């Protein structure tokens, strides 16, 4: 059971590295504009709430998402040069394997602290505005 959990963690980590590597490769200046466009369309379609076939349709609703995203990423892998992709994978692995929190986690933490401060100030003003 623990061995399976470790295997699952390793696969999830490698998937995160690959996704982050694609993002880093997309930002590289050596990548052609149409490869960036294909990656942007693929990622946009993956996170978009609007689908070609609604997800409520059994099987075909999710099948179009899987096929579209897989084809887009596969085409991008074919069009990216090995040098760019290997360098991006190395950068992604180093960034995601470091013990310090990733910048995104820091930003999310700061946003939560800011939101809590705003709520605290609003509660304070509501409760103590009539006392002064």
XYZ file of N, CA and C in Angstrom:
396
model
N 0.821 -1.201 0.000
C 0.000 0.000 0.000
C 0.865 1.266 0.000
N 1.901 1.275 0.845
C 2.773 2.447 0.913
C 3.592 2.570 -0.366
N 4.003 1.456 -0.931
C 4.762 1.494 -2.184
C 3.915 2.070 -3.317
N 2.637 1.700 -3.335
C 1.740 2.243 -4.360
C 1.536 3.737 -4.164
N 1.448 4.170 -2.913
C 1.286 5.595 -2.623
C 2.527 6.375 -3.050
N 3.702 5.820 -2.797
C 4.935 6.479 -3.232
C 5.029 6.550 -4.749
N 4.612 5.492 -5.422
C 4.600 5.490 -6.885
C 3.647 6.552 -7.415
N 2.487 6.673 -6.794
C 1.511 7.683 -7.201
C 2.050 9.091 -6.973
N 2.741 9.292 -5.859
C 3.337 10.607 -5.584
C 4.401 10.947 -6.625
N 5.222 9.955 -6.995
C 6.259 10.191 -7.993
C 5.651 10.526 -9.355
N 4.592 9.827 -9.711
C 3.931 10.109 -10.996
C 3.290 11.494 -10.986
N 2.676 11.884 -9.875
C 2.081 13.220 -9.767
C 3.160 14.289 -9.848
N 4.303 14.040 -9.217
C 5.400 15.004 -9.273
C 5.942 15.126 -10.697
N 6.098 14.003 -11.381
C 6.604 14.064 -12.756
C 5.601 14.750 -13.687
N 4.313 14.557 -13.439
C 3.305 15.258 -14.236
C 3.370 16.764 -13.990
N 3.541 17.166 -12.731
C 3.692 18.586 -12.426
C 4.929 19.164 -13.092
N 6.011 18.399 -13.096
C 7.244 18.863 -13.736
C 7.015 19.038 -15.238
N 6.339 18.095 -15.873
C 6.089 18.188 -17.316
C 5.209 19.395 -17.652
N 4.176 19.615 -16.877
C 3.288 20.755 -17.135
C 4.042 22.065 -16.950
N 4.810 22.161 -15.886
C 5.586 23.379 -15.644
C 6.667 23.546 -16.713
N 7.232 22.441 -17.180
C 8.228 22.509 -18.248
C 7.612 23.031 -19.538
N 6.396 22.609 -19.844
C 5.714 23.148 -21.032
C 5.484 24.643 -20.897
N 5.124 25.071 -19.692
C 4.938 26.512 -19.451
C 6.251 27.260 -19.658
N 7.335 26.723 -19.095
C 8.637 27.372 -19.260
C 9.098 27.349 -20.711
N 8.842 26.257 -21.415
C 9.217 26.172 -22.826
C 8.425 27.169 -23.658
N 7.186 27.381 -23.285
C 6.352 28.337 -24.013
C 6.893 29.760 -23.857
N 7.521 30.046 -22.729
C 8.075 31.376 -22.490
C 9.431 31.585 -23.145
N 10.057 30.518 -23.622
C 11.383 30.608 -24.225
C 11.298 31.349 -25.562
N 12.277 32.200 -25.814
C 12.271 33.006 -27.038
C 12.596 32.183 -28.280
N 13.171 30.997 -28.118
C 13.515 30.157 -29.261
C 12.314 29.393 -29.806
N 11.193 29.430 -29.094
C 10.001 28.699 -29.519
C 9.235 29.548 -30.525
N 8.802 28.923 -31.584
C 8.056 29.620 -32.636
C 6.696 30.065 -32.121
N 6.140 31.066 -32.769
C 4.869 31.642 -32.316
C 3.721 30.650 -32.427
N 3.726 29.806 -33.454
C 2.604 28.887 -33.635
C 2.610 27.766 -32.595
N 3.786 27.416 -32.066
C 3.839 26.427 -30.987
C 3.254 27.043 -29.721
N 3.582 28.296 -29.461
C 2.986 29.003 -28.322
C 1.474 29.092 -28.478
N 1.041 29.356 -29.679
C -0.390 29.466 -29.948
C -1.101 28.135 -29.695
N -0.493 27.036 -30.152
C -1.097 25.714 -29.931
C -1.168 25.400 -28.444
N -0.099 25.701 -27.707
C -0.112 25.461 -26.256
C -1.150 26.332 -25.564
N -1.256 27.588 -25.970
C -2.243 28.475 -25.358
C -3.662 27.989 -25.635
N -3.925 27.562 -26.872
C -5.251 27.021 -27.194
C -5.551 25.756 -26.396
N -4.559 24.888 -26.283
C -4.751 23.630 -25.562
C -5.034 23.880 -24.088
N -4.218 24.710 -23.473
C -4.413 25.010 -22.052
C -5.715 25.776 -21.852
N -6.018 26.700 -22.751
C -7.279 27.437 -22.658
C -8.487 26.528 -22.781
N -8.427 25.577 -23.688
C -9.540 24.640 -23.838
C -9.662 23.727 -22.621
N -8.521 23.367 -22.037
C -8.551 22.477 -20.875
C -9.194 23.144 -19.664
N -8.967 24.434 -19.479
C -9.509 25.105 -18.300
C -10.785 25.885 -18.580
N -11.185 25.938 -19.829
C -12.379 26.691 -20.197
C -13.655 25.954 -19.774
N -14.627 26.695 -19.255
C -15.896 26.051 -18.913
C -16.755 25.755 -20.143
N -16.393 26.304 -21.299
C -17.153 26.096 -22.529
C -16.489 24.971 -23.319
N -17.256 23.947 -23.645
C -16.741 22.791 -24.369
C -17.454 22.642 -25.707
N -16.815 21.901 -26.625
C -17.485 21.574 -27.883
C -18.681 20.663 -27.617
N -18.478 19.661 -26.764
C -19.545 18.760 -26.343
C -19.691 18.950 -24.830
N -20.881 19.318 -24.348
C -21.033 19.546 -22.903
C -20.670 18.306 -22.092
N -20.140 18.526 -20.900
C -19.706 17.421 -20.050
C -20.880 16.595 -19.533
N -22.091 17.085 -19.647
C -23.254 16.345 -19.184
C -23.606 15.182 -20.112
N -23.127 15.234 -21.354
C -23.356 14.134 -22.288
C -22.452 12.977 -21.864
N -23.038 11.805 -21.595
C -22.215 10.688 -21.101
C -21.105 10.317 -22.077
N -19.968 10.023 -21.577
C -18.755 9.581 -22.251
C -18.201 10.644 -23.201
N -18.988 11.096 -24.157
C -18.486 12.026 -25.164
C -18.165 13.400 -24.579
N -18.805 13.756 -23.476
C -18.536 15.045 -22.845
C -17.118 15.152 -22.330
N -16.611 14.072 -21.758
C -15.242 14.082 -21.256
C -14.247 13.617 -22.314
N -14.717 12.842 -23.261
C -13.836 12.318 -24.298
C -13.280 13.441 -25.174
N -14.106 14.442 -25.490
C -13.599 15.540 -26.314
C -12.534 16.337 -25.568
N -12.661 16.459 -24.233
C -11.629 17.148 -23.456
C -10.318 16.374 -23.495
N -10.395 15.081 -23.270
C -9.192 14.252 -23.230
C -8.509 14.242 -24.597
N -9.275 14.059 -25.643
C -8.694 13.995 -26.989
C -8.106 15.344 -27.391
N -8.839 16.417 -27.150
C -8.360 17.745 -27.536
C -7.087 18.141 -26.815
N -7.054 17.934 -25.515
C -5.875 18.302 -24.740
C -4.691 17.399 -25.094
N -4.942 16.110 -25.241
C -3.868 15.178 -25.585
C -3.277 15.492 -26.960
N -4.139 15.766 -27.932
C -3.643 16.114 -29.264
C -2.843 17.415 -29.246
N -3.350 18.411 -28.550
C -2.648 19.693 -28.478
C -1.283 19.572 -27.843
N -1.204 18.860 -26.728
C 0.082 18.690 -26.056
C 1.009 17.802 -26.894
N 0.461 16.777 -27.525
C 1.275 15.918 -28.376
C 1.868 16.677 -29.559
N 1.065 17.511 -30.193
C 1.563 18.318 -31.314
C 2.630 19.298 -30.833
N 2.409 19.906 -29.666
C 3.396 20.840 -29.123
C 4.705 20.115 -28.817
N 4.633 18.897 -28.275
C 5.850 18.123 -28.024
C 6.596 17.838 -29.321
N 5.870 17.548 -30.386
C 6.518 17.265 -31.663
C 7.186 18.511 -32.241
N 6.591 19.684 -32.010
C 7.110 20.910 -32.592
C 8.209 21.567 -31.752
N 8.259 21.252 -30.452
C 9.309 21.813 -29.605
C 10.626 21.091 -29.879
N 11.698 21.857 -29.898
C 13.005 21.226 -30.091
C 13.427 20.535 -28.794
N 14.242 19.510 -28.946
C 14.696 18.751 -27.789
C 15.515 19.587 -26.825
N 16.289 20.519 -27.358
C 17.124 21.371 -26.524
C 16.268 22.251 -25.612
N 15.262 22.879 -26.188
C 14.378 23.756 -25.412
C 13.610 22.954 -24.368
N 13.093 21.810 -24.771
C 12.299 20.997 -23.860
C 13.148 20.422 -22.726
N 14.359 19.975 -23.027
C 15.227 19.440 -21.980
C 15.641 20.520 -20.983
N 15.945 21.702 -21.494
C 16.313 22.808 -20.606
C 15.123 23.208 -19.736
N 13.936 23.239 -20.316
C 12.742 23.586 -19.551
C 12.435 22.527 -18.499
N 12.621 21.250 -18.837
C 12.406 20.175 -17.856
C 13.380 20.294 -16.691
N 14.637 20.611 -17.002
C 15.636 20.765 -15.947
C 15.270 21.923 -15.022
N 14.879 23.059 -15.601
C 14.466 24.207 -14.789
C 13.228 23.882 -13.958
N 12.280 23.179 -14.552
C 11.061 22.828 -13.831
C 11.360 21.871 -12.690
N 12.217 20.888 -12.932
C 12.559 19.929 -11.886
C 13.262 20.626 -10.730
N 14.192 21.537 -11.054
C 14.893 22.266 -10.001
C 13.941 23.153 -9.209
N 13.020 23.808 -9.903
C 12.093 24.706 -9.220
C 11.109 23.944 -8.336
N 10.622 22.808 -8.815
C 9.620 22.061 -8.055
C 10.233 21.124 -7.021
N 11.528 20.864 -7.094
C 12.163 19.986 -6.118
C 12.822 20.748 -4.982
N 12.884 22.060 -5.082
C 13.523 22.841 -4.024
C 12.640 22.843 -2.775
N 13.258 22.877 -1.596
C 12.469 22.842 -0.364
C 11.722 24.137 -0.077
N 12.154 25.251 -0.661
C 11.455 26.509 -0.423
C 10.149 26.537 -1.215
N 9.138 27.216 -0.679
C 7.848 27.243 -1.370
C 7.957 27.947 -2.725
N 7.185 27.470 -3.656
C 7.150 28.068 -4.980
C 6.471 29.434 -4.872
N 6.808 30.334 -5.764
C 6.277 31.690 -5.719
C 4.754 31.702 -5.730
N 4.137 30.796 -6.431
C 2.673 30.759 -6.478
C 2.086 30.516 -5.095
N 2.719 29.640 -4.319
C 2.236 29.386 -2.964
C 2.366 30.632 -2.095
N 3.457 31.356 -2.282
C 3.641 32.593 -1.532
C 2.553 33.601 -1.891
N 2.275 33.738 -3.178
C 1.263 34.695 -3.621
C -0.101 34.319 -3.060
N -0.445 33.045 -3.108
C -1.734 32.603 -2.570
C -1.805 32.883 -1.076
N -0.729 32.629 -0.365
C -0.696 32.920 1.075
C -0.879 34.398 1.359
N -0.205 35.256 0.599
C -0.342 36.698 0.796
C -1.758 37.178 0.489
N -2.373 36.604 -0.531
C -3.751 36.986 -0.863
C -4.692 36.612 0.276
N -4.509 35.422 0.869
C -5.356 35.012 1.989
C -5.145 35.926 3.197
N -3.915 36.287 3.492
C -3.648 37.192 4.610
C -4.285 38.546 4.348
N -4.168 39.048 3.124
C -4.792 40.318 2.769
C -6.313 40.248 2.908
N -6.915 39.155 2.444
C -8.366 38.999 2.554
C -8.809 38.946 4.013
N -8.067 38.239 4.842
C -8.405 38.170 6.266
C -8.267 39.532 6.939
N -7.264 40.306 6.567
C -7.102 41.656 7.126
C -8.263 42.556 6.721
N -8.684 42.473 5.478
C -9.812 43.291 5.020
C -11.078 42.913 5.760
N -11.304 41.625 5.931
C -12.492 41.172 6.670
C -12.413 41.641 8.118
N -11.240 41.561 8.735
C -11.088 41.998 10.123
C -11.356 43.497 10.256
N -10.877 44.285 9.315
C -11.118 45.732 9.352
C -12.599 46.023 9.176
N -13.260 45.318 8.268
C -14.697 45.539 8.054
C -15.497 45.162 9.297
N -15.166 44.043 9.925
C -15.867 43.629 11.143
C -15.637 44.643 12.249
N -14.413 45.124 12.381
C -14.099 46.138 13.386
C -14.920 47.401 13.158
N -15.010 47.870 11.918
C -15.766 49.086 11.621
C -17.254 48.883 11.866
N -17.767 47.712 11.540
C -19.194 47.449 11.763
C -19.505 47.404 13.258
N -18.665 46.744 14.017
C -18.934 46.579 15.444
C -18.675 47.840 16.252
N -17.643 48.592 15.916
C -17.230 49.730 16.743
C -17.420 51.082 16.089
N -18.181 51.162 15.010
C -18.380 52.459 14.348
C -19.312 53.364 15.134
N -20.245 52.822 15.886
C -21.196 53.639 16.644
C -20.692 54.057 17.999
N -19.539 53.583 18.465
C -19.046 53.899 19.802
C -18.290 55.217 19.855
N -17.763 55.688 18.783
C -16.929 56.887 18.810
C -17.732 58.151 18.798
